[in-house]
Amino acid sequence: PPRQDWVLALQLVSARPGNDDLRLSYDAWPGHGNLPTSQWPAGPLIADHYLLPLPESDAIRQAWDVQVAFYDADTGDRFPMTNAGQPTGNTATLTTLRLPDRQPDCSTLPALQSPVHFGDAIALTHAAMVPAEGSWRITLCWESLAPLADDYTVFVHVYAADGTLLGTGDGPPMNQAFPTQLWEPGDRVLDTHTLSLSTGSAPARIAVGLYQPQTGL
């Protein structure tokens, strides 16, 4: 492309795949106007620093991707990016982080007689199962007790009274919006899984657990 000056865009985007909710969008000229891209030399690394203002929000606590892009101020077209010579779109994710947002309210869900502990790191405190337009929605409330070094996937299996498996709804907590590796002790996580069951199915038992997707354990 012709050498020109591109605008830098820094954004906080929901970590949930396919969700483009923005928590912050901050546009600036590189170097606060002192490092125009048309004058960048080839080869040397260029250090650029920003202090991003975090707006007030009533959002539920989750993970947010810090993304960076460059765009043409006149057209809005974004600069294409590559990694190891391969096209990667027009946005790069720098890191994923958690913000000090509010905890979800689990009190609207039925509480378990006593929390179910998964090791010493996670407890399941509330659970509900309700029909929803040809499917069943399973809502769980997790509580973080200790840090985890890995990201776990939740499994939800629904069985009939005779033990027949009626459906499964495995998936990361909050549909990948809040990986367990980012949980801190005291966090509550409201997690919903939707299962499509055959007409006439009579769910009698729900099995819930956590596993590492790489090993299945």
mmCIF file of N, CA and C in Angstrom, residues 49-156:
data_model
loop_
_atom_site.group_PDB
_atom_site.id
_atom_site.type_symbol
_atom_site.label_atom_id
_atom_site.label_comp_id
_atom_site.label_asym_id
_atom_site.label_seq_id
_atom_site.Cartn_x
_atom_site.Cartn_y
_atom_site.Cartn_z
ATOM 1 N N HIS A 49 3.235 4.330 23.925
ATOM 2 C CA HIS A 49 2.583 4.094 25.212
ATOM 3 C C HIS A 49 1.268 4.862 25.299
ATOM 4 N N TYR A 50 0.267 4.195 25.923
ATOM 5 C CA TYR A 50 -1.043 4.824 26.075
ATOM 6 C C TYR A 50 -1.604 4.500 27.453
ATOM 7 N N LEU A 51 -2.236 5.476 28.048
ATOM 8 C CA LEU A 51 -2.994 5.291 29.278
ATOM 9 C C LEU A 51 -4.455 5.406 28.889
ATOM 10 N N LEU A 52 -5.162 4.276 28.914
ATOM 11 C CA LEU A 52 -6.528 4.243 28.396
ATOM 12 C C LEU A 52 -7.539 4.585 29.490
ATOM 13 N N PRO A 53 -8.458 5.482 29.202
ATOM 14 C CA PRO A 53 -9.513 5.794 30.176
ATOM 15 C C PRO A 53 -10.557 4.683 30.179
ATOM 16 N N LEU A 54 -10.906 4.184 31.346
ATOM 17 C CA LEU A 54 -11.898 3.119 31.436
ATOM 18 C C LEU A 54 -13.239 3.722 31.840
ATOM 19 N N PRO A 55 -14.208 3.724 30.941
ATOM 20 C CA PRO A 55 -15.493 4.361 31.251
ATOM 21 C C PRO A 55 -16.286 3.586 32.297
ATOM 22 N N GLU A 56 -17.171 4.289 32.993
ATOM 23 C CA GLU A 56 -18.067 3.645 33.944
ATOM 24 C C GLU A 56 -18.925 2.618 33.221
ATOM 25 N N SER A 57 -19.228 1.526 33.898
ATOM 26 C CA SER A 57 -20.021 0.473 33.267
ATOM 27 C C SER A 57 -20.763 -0.319 34.331
ATOM 28 N N ASP A 58 -21.923 -0.841 33.953
ATOM 29 C CA ASP A 58 -22.688 -1.731 34.824
ATOM 30 C C ASP A 58 -22.578 -3.170 34.332
ATOM 31 N N ALA A 59 -21.524 -3.448 33.577
ATOM 32 C CA ALA A 59 -21.360 -4.765 32.965
ATOM 33 C C ALA A 59 -21.068 -5.836 34.003
ATOM 34 N N ILE A 60 -21.504 -7.061 33.688
ATOM 35 C CA ILE A 60 -21.165 -8.225 34.497
ATOM 36 C C ILE A 60 -19.700 -8.573 34.237
ATOM 37 N N ARG A 61 -18.996 -8.987 35.270
ATOM 38 C CA ARG A 61 -17.580 -9.316 35.149
ATOM 39 C C ARG A 61 -17.350 -10.424 34.127
ATOM 40 N N GLN A 62 -16.403 -10.187 33.221
ATOM 41 C CA GLN A 62 -16.033 -11.176 32.220
ATOM 42 C C GLN A 62 -14.635 -10.813 31.706
ATOM 43 N N ALA A 63 -14.199 -11.492 30.650
ATOM 44 C CA ALA A 63 -12.902 -11.198 30.047
ATOM 45 C C ALA A 63 -13.094 -10.297 28.836
ATOM 46 N N TRP A 64 -12.070 -9.470 28.600
ATOM 47 C CA TRP A 64 -12.091 -8.562 27.457
ATOM 48 C C TRP A 64 -10.763 -8.670 26.704
ATOM 49 N N ASP A 65 -10.858 -8.741 25.368
ATOM 50 C CA ASP A 65 -9.667 -8.764 24.530
ATOM 51 C C ASP A 65 -9.206 -7.338 24.258
ATOM 52 N N VAL A 66 -7.899 -7.118 24.430
ATOM 53 C CA VAL A 66 -7.313 -5.835 24.045
ATOM 54 C C VAL A 66 -6.867 -5.977 22.588
ATOM 55 N N GLN A 67 -7.526 -5.247 21.702
ATOM 56 C CA GLN A 67 -7.250 -5.371 20.276
ATOM 57 C C GLN A 67 -6.685 -4.070 19.714
ATOM 58 N N VAL A 68 -5.861 -4.209 18.677
ATOM 59 C CA VAL A 68 -5.259 -3.054 18.024
ATOM 60 C C VAL A 68 -5.487 -3.158 16.519
ATOM 61 N N ALA A 69 -5.714 -2.013 15.896
ATOM 62 C CA ALA A 69 -5.892 -1.950 14.445
ATOM 63 C C ALA A 69 -5.410 -0.579 13.964
ATOM 64 N N PHE A 70 -5.146 -0.482 12.659
ATOM 65 C CA PHE A 70 -4.835 0.796 12.024
ATOM 66 C C PHE A 70 -5.862 1.027 10.918
ATOM 67 N N TYR A 71 -6.295 2.277 10.760
ATOM 68 C CA TYR A 71 -7.270 2.550 9.706
ATOM 69 C C TYR A 71 -7.016 3.902 9.056
ATOM 70 N N ASP A 72 -7.546 4.029 7.855
ATOM 71 C CA ASP A 72 -7.442 5.257 7.076
ATOM 72 C C ASP A 72 -8.464 6.259 7.618
ATOM 73 N N ALA A 73 -7.999 7.431 8.034
ATOM 74 C CA ALA A 73 -8.890 8.424 8.627
ATOM 75 C C ALA A 73 -9.954 8.907 7.645
ATOM 76 N N ASP A 74 -9.672 8.871 6.341
ATOM 77 C CA ASP A 74 -10.620 9.376 5.339
ATOM 78 C C ASP A 74 -11.672 8.343 4.968
ATOM 79 N N THR A 75 -11.259 7.090 4.840
ATOM 80 C CA THR A 75 -12.192 6.059 4.363
ATOM 81 C C THR A 75 -12.674 5.115 5.458
ATOM 82 N N GLY A 76 -11.913 5.023 6.560
ATOM 83 C CA GLY A 76 -12.243 4.059 7.602
ATOM 84 C C GLY A 76 -11.736 2.664 7.311
ATOM 85 N N ASP A 77 -11.115 2.466 6.147
ATOM 86 C CA ASP A 77 -10.591 1.139 5.784
ATOM 87 C C ASP A 77 -9.445 0.767 6.720
ATOM 88 N N ARG A 78 -9.450 -0.481 7.160
ATOM 89 C CA ARG A 78 -8.406 -0.946 8.072
ATOM 90 C C ARG A 78 -7.229 -1.539 7.310
ATOM 91 N N PHE A 79 -6.055 -1.397 7.912
ATOM 92 C CA PHE A 79 -4.819 -1.909 7.327
ATOM 93 C C PHE A 79 -4.785 -3.427 7.510
ATOM 94 N N PRO A 80 -4.562 -4.194 6.439
ATOM 95 C CA PRO A 80 -4.512 -5.667 6.584
ATOM 96 C C PRO A 80 -3.271 -6.102 7.350
ATOM 97 N N MET A 81 -3.423 -7.175 8.136
ATOM 98 C CA MET A 81 -2.330 -7.674 8.964
ATOM 99 C C MET A 81 -1.960 -9.099 8.563
ATOM 100 N N THR A 82 -0.701 -9.452 8.841
ATOM 101 C CA THR A 82 -0.225 -10.810 8.595
ATOM 102 C C THR A 82 0.555 -11.286 9.811
ATOM 103 N N ASN A 83 0.664 -12.604 9.949
ATOM 104 C CA ASN A 83 1.475 -13.225 10.983
ATOM 105 C C ASN A 83 2.237 -14.367 10.339
ATOM 106 N N ALA A 84 3.564 -14.301 10.398
ATOM 107 C CA ALA A 84 4.421 -15.292 9.734
ATOM 108 C C ALA A 84 4.085 -15.385 8.251
ATOM 109 N N GLY A 85 3.754 -14.242 7.659
ATOM 110 C CA GLY A 85 3.474 -14.191 6.234
ATOM 111 C C GLY A 85 2.066 -14.576 5.849
ATOM 112 N N GLN A 86 1.233 -14.964 6.827
ATOM 113 C CA GLN A 86 -0.129 -15.388 6.537
ATOM 114 C C GLN A 86 -1.124 -14.298 6.923
ATOM 115 N N PRO A 87 -2.114 -14.008 6.070
ATOM 116 C CA PRO A 87 -3.110 -12.993 6.408
ATOM 117 C C PRO A 87 -3.866 -13.351 7.689
ATOM 118 N N THR A 88 -4.065 -12.357 8.557
ATOM 119 C CA THR A 88 -4.771 -12.598 9.819
ATOM 120 C C THR A 88 -5.915 -11.602 10.024
ATOM 121 N N GLY A 89 -6.391 -11.012 8.941
ATOM 122 C CA GLY A 89 -7.485 -10.052 9.061
ATOM 123 C C GLY A 89 -6.946 -8.644 9.238
ATOM 124 N N ASN A 90 -7.703 -7.819 9.944
ATOM 125 C CA ASN A 90 -7.294 -6.425 10.114
ATOM 126 C C ASN A 90 -7.281 -5.980 11.573
ATOM 127 N N THR A 91 -7.286 -6.961 12.475
ATOM 128 C CA THR A 91 -7.240 -6.662 13.913
ATOM 129 C C THR A 91 -6.336 -7.672 14.598
ATOM 130 N N ALA A 92 -5.539 -7.214 15.556
ATOM 131 C CA ALA A 92 -4.663 -8.104 16.325
ATOM 132 C C ALA A 92 -5.050 -8.026 17.797
ATOM 133 N N THR A 93 -5.131 -9.187 18.447
ATOM 134 C CA THR A 93 -5.408 -9.240 19.879
ATOM 135 C C THR A 93 -4.091 -9.254 20.636
ATOM 136 N N LEU A 94 -3.895 -8.263 21.497
ATOM 137 C CA LEU A 94 -2.651 -8.142 22.250
ATOM 138 C C LEU A 94 -2.656 -9.008 23.498
ATOM 139 N N THR A 95 -3.764 -9.015 24.219
ATOM 140 C CA THR A 95 -3.881 -9.799 25.445
ATOM 141 C C THR A 95 -5.350 -9.878 25.826
ATOM 142 N N THR A 96 -5.653 -10.705 26.808
ATOM 143 C CA THR A 96 -7.003 -10.812 27.349
ATOM 144 C C THR A 96 -6.929 -10.536 28.839
ATOM 145 N N LEU A 97 -7.837 -9.703 29.331
ATOM 146 C CA LEU A 97 -7.784 -9.343 30.751
ATOM 147 C C LEU A 97 -9.175 -9.262 31.346
ATOM 148 N N ARG A 98 -9.217 -9.197 32.680
ATOM 149 C CA ARG A 98 -10.465 -9.042 33.422
ATOM 150 C C ARG A 98 -10.508 -7.617 33.952
ATOM 151 N N LEU A 99 -11.723 -7.120 34.135
ATOM 152 C CA LEU A 99 -11.920 -5.772 34.653
ATOM 153 C C LEU A 99 -12.742 -5.842 35.934
ATOM 154 N N PRO A 100 -12.633 -4.829 36.791
ATOM 155 C CA PRO A 100 -13.349 -4.864 38.084
ATOM 156 C C PRO A 100 -14.824 -4.506 37.939
ATOM 157 N N ASP A 101 -15.542 -5.305 37.136
ATOM 158 C CA ASP A 101 -16.969 -5.064 36.954
ATOM 159 C C ASP A 101 -17.765 -5.755 38.056
ATOM 160 N N ARG A 102 -19.079 -5.647 37.994
ATOM 161 C CA ARG A 102 -19.907 -6.151 39.090
ATOM 162 C C ARG A 102 -20.105 -7.669 39.005
ATOM 163 N N GLN A 103 -20.371 -8.247 40.153
ATOM 164 C CA GLN A 103 -20.660 -9.676 40.239
ATOM 165 C C GLN A 103 -22.105 -9.942 39.804
ATOM 166 N N PRO A 104 -22.373 -11.091 39.181
ATOM 167 C CA PRO A 104 -23.754 -11.430 38.850
ATOM 168 C C PRO A 104 -24.536 -11.795 40.108
ATOM 169 N N ASP A 105 -25.844 -11.652 40.042
ATOM 170 C CA ASP A 105 -26.724 -12.011 41.161
ATOM 171 C C ASP A 105 -27.222 -13.441 40.953
ATOM 172 N N CYS A 106 -26.753 -14.361 41.784
ATOM 173 C CA CYS A 106 -27.174 -15.765 41.663
ATOM 174 C C CYS A 106 -28.384 -16.086 42.537
ATOM 175 N N SER A 107 -28.852 -15.122 43.314
ATOM 176 C CA SER A 107 -29.917 -15.403 44.282
ATOM 177 C C SER A 107 -31.247 -15.731 43.612
ATOM 178 N N THR A 108 -31.392 -15.415 42.317
ATOM 179 C CA THR A 108 -32.639 -15.729 41.613
ATOM 180 C C THR A 108 -32.704 -17.197 41.198
ATOM 181 N N LEU A 109 -31.590 -17.926 41.326
ATOM 182 C CA LEU A 109 -31.550 -19.349 40.983
ATOM 183 C C LEU A 109 -31.743 -20.195 42.233
ATOM 184 N N PRO A 110 -32.269 -21.407 42.073
ATOM 185 C CA PRO A 110 -32.364 -22.314 43.227
ATOM 186 C C PRO A 110 -30.965 -22.648 43.759
ATOM 187 N N ALA A 111 -30.789 -22.498 45.050
ATOM 188 C CA ALA A 111 -29.502 -22.832 45.660
ATOM 189 C C ALA A 111 -29.417 -24.330 45.918
ATOM 190 N N LEU A 112 -28.262 -24.920 45.716
ATOM 191 C CA LEU A 112 -28.057 -26.319 46.063
ATOM 192 C C LEU A 112 -28.092 -26.471 47.581
ATOM 193 N N GLN A 113 -28.459 -27.663 48.065
ATOM 194 C CA GLN A 113 -28.508 -27.886 49.506
ATOM 195 C C GLN A 113 -27.162 -27.571 50.151
ATOM 196 N N SER A 114 -26.095 -27.898 49.452
ATOM 197 C CA SER A 114 -24.753 -27.509 49.873
ATOM 198 C C SER A 114 -23.910 -27.392 48.608
ATOM 199 N N PRO A 115 -22.973 -26.452 48.553
ATOM 200 C CA PRO A 115 -22.152 -26.290 47.351
ATOM 201 C C PRO A 115 -21.400 -27.574 46.994
ATOM 202 N N VAL A 116 -21.294 -27.827 45.704
ATOM 203 C CA VAL A 116 -20.519 -28.965 45.200
ATOM 204 C C VAL A 116 -19.140 -28.459 44.815
ATOM 205 N N HIS A 117 -18.108 -29.041 45.422
ATOM 206 C CA HIS A 117 -16.746 -28.569 45.194
ATOM 207 C C HIS A 117 -16.052 -29.413 44.128
ATOM 208 N N PHE A 118 -15.354 -28.731 43.235
ATOM 209 C CA PHE A 118 -14.536 -29.376 42.218
ATOM 210 C C PHE A 118 -13.087 -29.099 42.588
ATOM 211 N N GLY A 119 -12.452 -30.086 43.221
ATOM 212 C CA GLY A 119 -11.138 -29.863 43.790
ATOM 213 C C GLY A 119 -11.253 -28.794 44.867
ATOM 214 N N ASP A 120 -10.234 -27.982 44.985
ATOM 215 C CA ASP A 120 -10.275 -26.908 45.968
ATOM 216 C C ASP A 120 -10.360 -25.542 45.302
ATOM 217 N N ALA A 121 -10.715 -25.538 43.975
ATOM 218 C CA ALA A 121 -10.657 -24.284 43.231
ATOM 219 C C ALA A 121 -12.024 -23.718 42.855
ATOM 220 N N ILE A 122 -13.045 -24.581 42.680
ATOM 221 C CA ILE A 122 -14.343 -24.111 42.175
ATOM 222 C C ILE A 122 -15.462 -24.802 42.937
ATOM 223 N N ALA A 123 -16.520 -24.050 43.196
ATOM 224 C CA ALA A 123 -17.721 -24.615 43.800
ATOM 225 C C ALA A 123 -18.932 -24.257 42.942
ATOM 226 N N LEU A 124 -19.856 -25.200 42.827
ATOM 227 C CA LEU A 124 -21.140 -24.958 42.172
ATOM 228 C C LEU A 124 -22.156 -24.689 43.275
ATOM 229 N N THR A 125 -22.764 -23.495 43.260
ATOM 230 C CA THR A 125 -23.626 -23.090 44.366
ATOM 231 C C THR A 125 -25.115 -23.059 44.016
ATOM 232 N N HIS A 126 -25.453 -22.807 42.740
ATOM 233 C CA HIS A 126 -26.840 -22.700 42.307
ATOM 234 C C HIS A 126 -26.982 -23.369 40.942
ATOM 235 N N ALA A 127 -28.183 -23.848 40.629
ATOM 236 C CA ALA A 127 -28.449 -24.453 39.324
ATOM 237 C C ALA A 127 -29.936 -24.398 39.024
ATOM 238 N N ALA A 128 -30.268 -24.217 37.744
ATOM 239 C CA ALA A 128 -31.669 -24.205 37.321
ATOM 240 C C ALA A 128 -31.753 -24.789 35.918
ATOM 241 N N MET A 129 -32.882 -25.450 35.634
ATOM 242 C CA MET A 129 -33.138 -26.010 34.303
ATOM 243 C C MET A 129 -34.557 -25.640 33.900
ATOM 244 N N VAL A 130 -34.684 -24.884 32.806
ATOM 245 C CA VAL A 130 -36.014 -24.438 32.371
ATOM 246 C C VAL A 130 -36.154 -24.665 30.870
ATOM 247 N N PRO A 131 -37.381 -25.014 30.395
ATOM 248 C CA PRO A 131 -37.591 -25.173 28.952
ATOM 249 C C PRO A 131 -37.580 -23.817 28.266
ATOM 250 N N ALA A 132 -37.096 -23.802 26.995
ATOM 251 C CA ALA A 132 -37.045 -22.553 26.246
ATOM 252 C C ALA A 132 -37.143 -22.841 24.757
ATOM 253 N N GLU A 133 -38.377 -22.792 24.204
ATOM 254 C CA GLU A 133 -38.610 -22.909 22.762
ATOM 255 C C GLU A 133 -37.932 -24.121 22.138
ATOM 256 N N GLY A 134 -38.347 -25.284 22.534
ATOM 257 C CA GLY A 134 -37.821 -26.512 21.950
ATOM 258 C C GLY A 134 -36.482 -26.951 22.494
ATOM 259 N N SER A 135 -35.991 -26.270 23.491
ATOM 260 C CA SER A 135 -34.724 -26.649 24.097
ATOM 261 C C SER A 135 -34.825 -26.469 25.608
ATOM 262 N N TRP A 136 -33.759 -26.807 26.287
ATOM 263 C CA TRP A 136 -33.691 -26.595 27.732
ATOM 264 C C TRP A 136 -32.487 -25.723 28.044
ATOM 265 N N ARG A 137 -32.704 -24.778 28.931
ATOM 266 C CA ARG A 137 -31.626 -23.881 29.315
ATOM 267 C C ARG A 137 -31.166 -24.228 30.725
ATOM 268 N N ILE A 138 -29.884 -24.590 30.840
ATOM 269 C CA ILE A 138 -29.286 -24.925 32.124
ATOM 270 C C ILE A 138 -28.445 -23.728 32.576
ATOM 271 N N THR A 139 -28.790 -23.175 33.716
ATOM 272 C CA THR A 139 -28.049 -22.028 34.245
ATOM 273 C C THR A 139 -27.372 -22.423 35.541
ATOM 274 N N LEU A 140 -26.070 -22.185 35.598
ATOM 275 C CA LEU A 140 -25.252 -22.578 36.736
ATOM 276 C C LEU A 140 -24.590 -21.345 37.339
ATOM 277 N N CYS A 141 -24.357 -21.395 38.636
ATOM 278 C CA CYS A 141 -23.598 -20.332 39.289
ATOM 279 C C CYS A 141 -22.363 -20.959 39.929
ATOM 280 N N TRP A 142 -21.207 -20.551 39.434
ATOM 281 C CA TRP A 142 -19.934 -21.029 39.951
ATOM 282 C C TRP A 142 -19.333 -20.001 40.900
ATOM 283 N N GLU A 143 -18.572 -20.484 41.859
ATOM 284 C CA GLU A 143 -17.812 -19.598 42.733
ATOM 285 C C GLU A 143 -16.349 -20.009 42.703
ATOM 286 N N SER A 144 -15.485 -19.049 42.466
ATOM 287 C CA SER A 144 -14.044 -19.324 42.433
ATOM 288 C C SER A 144 -13.494 -19.327 43.853
ATOM 289 N N LEU A 145 -12.746 -20.376 44.195
ATOM 290 C CA LEU A 145 -12.170 -20.515 45.536
ATOM 291 C C LEU A 145 -10.660 -20.358 45.537
ATOM 292 N N ALA A 146 -10.030 -20.693 44.414
ATOM 293 C CA ALA A 146 -8.566 -20.612 44.312
ATOM 294 C C ALA A 146 -8.200 -20.432 42.846
ATOM 295 N N PRO A 147 -7.058 -19.810 42.550
ATOM 296 C CA PRO A 147 -6.655 -19.590 41.155
ATOM 297 C C PRO A 147 -6.448 -20.913 40.413
ATOM 298 N N LEU A 148 -6.707 -20.876 39.113
ATOM 299 C CA LEU A 148 -6.480 -22.028 38.245
ATOM 300 C C LEU A 148 -5.450 -21.666 37.183
ATOM 301 N N ALA A 149 -4.594 -22.623 36.867
ATOM 302 C CA ALA A 149 -3.543 -22.386 35.884
ATOM 303 C C ALA A 149 -4.001 -22.715 34.472
ATOM 304 N N ASP A 150 -5.172 -23.350 34.329
ATOM 305 C CA ASP A 150 -5.651 -23.780 33.018
ATOM 306 C C ASP A 150 -7.081 -23.304 32.792
ATOM 307 N N ASP A 151 -7.480 -23.335 31.522
ATOM 308 C CA ASP A 151 -8.860 -23.015 31.159
ATOM 309 C C ASP A 151 -9.651 -24.321 31.038
ATOM 310 N N TYR A 152 -10.744 -24.403 31.782
ATOM 311 C CA TYR A 152 -11.566 -25.613 31.810
ATOM 312 C C TYR A 152 -12.855 -25.410 31.024
ATOM 313 N N THR A 153 -13.358 -26.519 30.497
ATOM 314 C CA THR A 153 -14.645 -26.549 29.806
ATOM 315 C C THR A 153 -15.682 -27.170 30.730
ATOM 316 N N VAL A 154 -16.894 -26.649 30.691
ATOM 317 C CA VAL A 154 -17.994 -27.188 31.491
ATOM 318 C C VAL A 154 -18.716 -28.260 30.668
ATOM 319 N N PHE A 155 -19.002 -29.411 31.294
ATOM 320 C CA PHE A 155 -19.879 -30.370 30.612
ATOM 321 C C PHE A 155 -21.214 -30.416 31.338
ATOM 322 N N VAL A 156 -22.269 -30.469 30.530
ATOM 323 C CA VAL A 156 -23.631 -30.577 31.039
ATOM 324 C C VAL A 156 -24.306 -31.706 30.269
#
